[in-house]
mmCIF file of C-alpha atoms in Angstrom:
data_model
loop_
_atom_site.group_PDB
_atom_site.id
_atom_site.type_symbol
_atom_site.label_atom_id
_atom_site.label_comp_id
_atom_site.label_asym_id
_atom_site.label_seq_id
_atom_site.Cartn_x
_atom_site.Cartn_y
_atom_site.Cartn_z
ATOM 1 C CA MET A 58 134.620 54.368 79.413
ATOM 2 C CA ILE A 59 130.920 54.699 79.397
ATOM 3 C CA LYS A 60 129.874 58.044 80.522
ATOM 4 C CA PRO A 61 126.450 58.723 82.643
ATOM 5 C CA ALA A 62 123.527 59.261 80.520
ATOM 6 C CA THR A 63 122.775 62.693 81.265
ATOM 7 C CA VAL A 64 125.607 63.710 79.068
ATOM 8 C CA GLN A 65 125.143 65.392 75.633
ATOM 9 C CA GLY A 66 121.134 66.052 76.122
ATOM 10 C CA LEU A 67 119.925 62.400 77.266
ATOM 11 C CA GLN A 68 118.583 63.522 80.630
ATOM 12 C CA SER A 69 116.477 61.189 83.313
ATOM 13 C CA PRO A 70 112.487 60.946 83.496
ATOM 14 C CA LEU A 71 112.415 63.039 86.089
ATOM 15 C CA GLN A 72 114.579 65.767 84.598
ATOM 16 C CA SER A 73 112.010 65.986 81.686
ATOM 17 C CA GLN A 74 108.840 66.052 84.570
ATOM 18 C CA LEU A 75 110.844 68.861 86.350
ATOM 19 C CA GLN A 76 111.259 70.987 83.605
ATOM 20 C CA ASP A 77 107.454 71.334 82.688
ATOM 21 C CA LEU A 78 107.187 72.809 86.364
ATOM 22 C CA THR A 79 107.558 76.353 87.378
ATOM 23 C CA THR A 80 110.053 77.404 90.103
ATOM 24 C CA LEU A 81 106.839 78.579 92.220
ATOM 25 C CA ASP A 82 105.561 74.708 91.761
ATOM 26 C CA LEU A 83 108.711 72.974 92.746
ATOM 27 C CA ALA A 84 109.294 75.604 96.060
ATOM 28 C CA GLN A 85 104.931 75.095 97.144
ATOM 29 C CA ALA A 86 105.976 71.119 96.145
ATOM 30 C CA LEU A 87 108.864 71.542 99.062
ATOM 31 C CA ALA A 88 107.206 73.300 101.240
ATOM 32 C CA GLU A 89 104.108 70.931 101.211
ATOM 33 C CA ARG A 90 106.591 68.212 101.709
ATOM 34 C CA LEU A 91 107.885 69.811 104.613
ATOM 35 C CA THR A 92 105.095 71.136 106.236
ATOM 36 C CA LEU A 93 104.062 69.238 109.876
ATOM 37 C CA THR A 94 100.681 67.311 109.211
ATOM 38 C CA GLU A 95 98.349 67.122 112.437
ATOM 39 C CA GLY A 96 99.965 63.653 112.866
ATOM 40 C CA ASP A 97 103.456 64.587 112.935
ATOM 41 C CA TRP A 98 103.010 67.423 114.816
ATOM 42 C CA HIS A 99 103.118 66.116 118.397
ATOM 43 C CA ARG A 100 106.151 64.106 117.518
ATOM 44 C CA LEU A 101 108.111 66.759 115.852
ATOM 45 C CA LYS A 102 107.053 70.274 117.399
ATOM 46 C CA GLY A 103 110.161 70.692 119.062
ATOM 47 C CA ASN A 104 112.417 69.421 116.294
ATOM 48 C CA ARG A 105 114.290 72.892 115.454
ATOM 49 C CA LEU A 106 115.785 71.466 112.126
ATOM 50 C CA VAL A 107 112.692 70.381 111.182
ATOM 51 C CA ARG A 108 111.089 73.426 111.956
ATOM 52 C CA SER A 109 113.615 75.677 110.477
ATOM 53 C CA ARG A 110 113.064 73.759 107.042
ATOM 54 C CA GLU A 111 109.549 74.408 107.184
ATOM 55 C CA GLN A 112 109.805 77.919 107.449
ATOM 56 C CA ALA A 113 112.419 78.458 105.377
ATOM 57 C CA ALA A 114 110.954 76.373 102.297
ATOM 58 C CA ALA A 115 107.404 79.113 103.254
ATOM 59 C CA ALA A 116 109.511 81.953 102.582
ATOM 60 C CA LEU A 117 110.901 80.198 99.340
ATOM 61 C CA VAL A 118 107.101 80.543 98.060
ATOM 62 C CA PHE A 119 106.549 83.844 99.702
ATOM 63 C CA LEU A 120 109.614 85.057 97.715
ATOM 64 C CA LEU A 121 108.719 84.033 94.544
ATOM 65 C CA LEU A 122 104.952 85.256 95.204
ATOM 66 C CA ASP A 123 106.995 88.891 95.133
ATOM 67 C CA GLN A 124 105.628 89.044 99.129
ATOM 68 C CA PRO A 125 109.037 89.830 100.701
ATOM 69 C CA GLU A 126 107.615 90.938 104.671
ATOM 70 C CA GLU A 127 105.831 87.854 104.563
ATOM 71 C CA ALA A 128 109.302 85.731 103.533
ATOM 72 C CA LEU A 129 110.999 87.819 105.971
ATOM 73 C CA THR A 130 108.778 86.827 108.603
ATOM 74 C CA ARG A 131 108.856 83.374 107.923
ATOM 75 C CA LEU A 132 113.067 83.491 107.366
ATOM 76 C CA GLN A 133 113.152 85.101 110.834
ATOM 77 C CA GLN A 134 111.129 82.150 112.261
ATOM 78 C CA ALA A 135 113.688 79.386 110.974
ATOM 79 C CA SER A 136 116.258 81.238 112.317
ATOM 80 C CA GLY A 137 114.676 81.726 115.617
ATOM 81 C CA TRP A 138 114.195 77.673 115.856
ATOM 82 C CA LEU A 139 117.651 77.534 114.882
ATOM 83 C CA ASP A 140 119.397 79.998 117.339
ATOM 84 C CA ARG A 141 117.072 78.494 119.935
ATOM 85 C CA SER A 142 115.135 82.015 120.291
ATOM 86 C CA LEU A 143 111.652 80.256 119.647
ATOM 87 C CA SER A 144 110.061 77.018 121.000
ATOM 88 C CA ALA A 145 107.067 75.212 120.644
ATOM 89 C CA PRO A 146 103.858 76.425 121.400
ATOM 90 C CA PRO A 147 101.735 73.943 123.715
ATOM 91 C CA CYS A 148 99.082 71.634 122.048
ATOM 92 C CA PRO A 149 95.674 73.536 121.371
ATOM 93 C CA ASP A 150 93.923 70.352 121.967
ATOM 94 C CA HIS A 151 95.547 70.286 125.819
ATOM 95 C CA GLY A 152 94.515 73.582 126.626
ATOM 96 C CA ARG A 153 90.954 72.567 126.226
#
């Protein structure tokens, strides 16, 4: 039986590339990927899972930057989205 290529030191190209990145680089990339863009804001502003993921990823970045207070704020916001104690603010463009 043939074993997967990752056995005994063989790595996929992606694994090799990821090893060149720091943990902070990876966390920042994840946070950027999960951040709502201006174009998605209206569609996803009230999506609790999306907003919670966004805040949790930001919290990880702040933890890695040794900023625990800021990380805690983001974790509390992530929790607030999940427990429904937070809701989306109104659109800034509609308030003008």
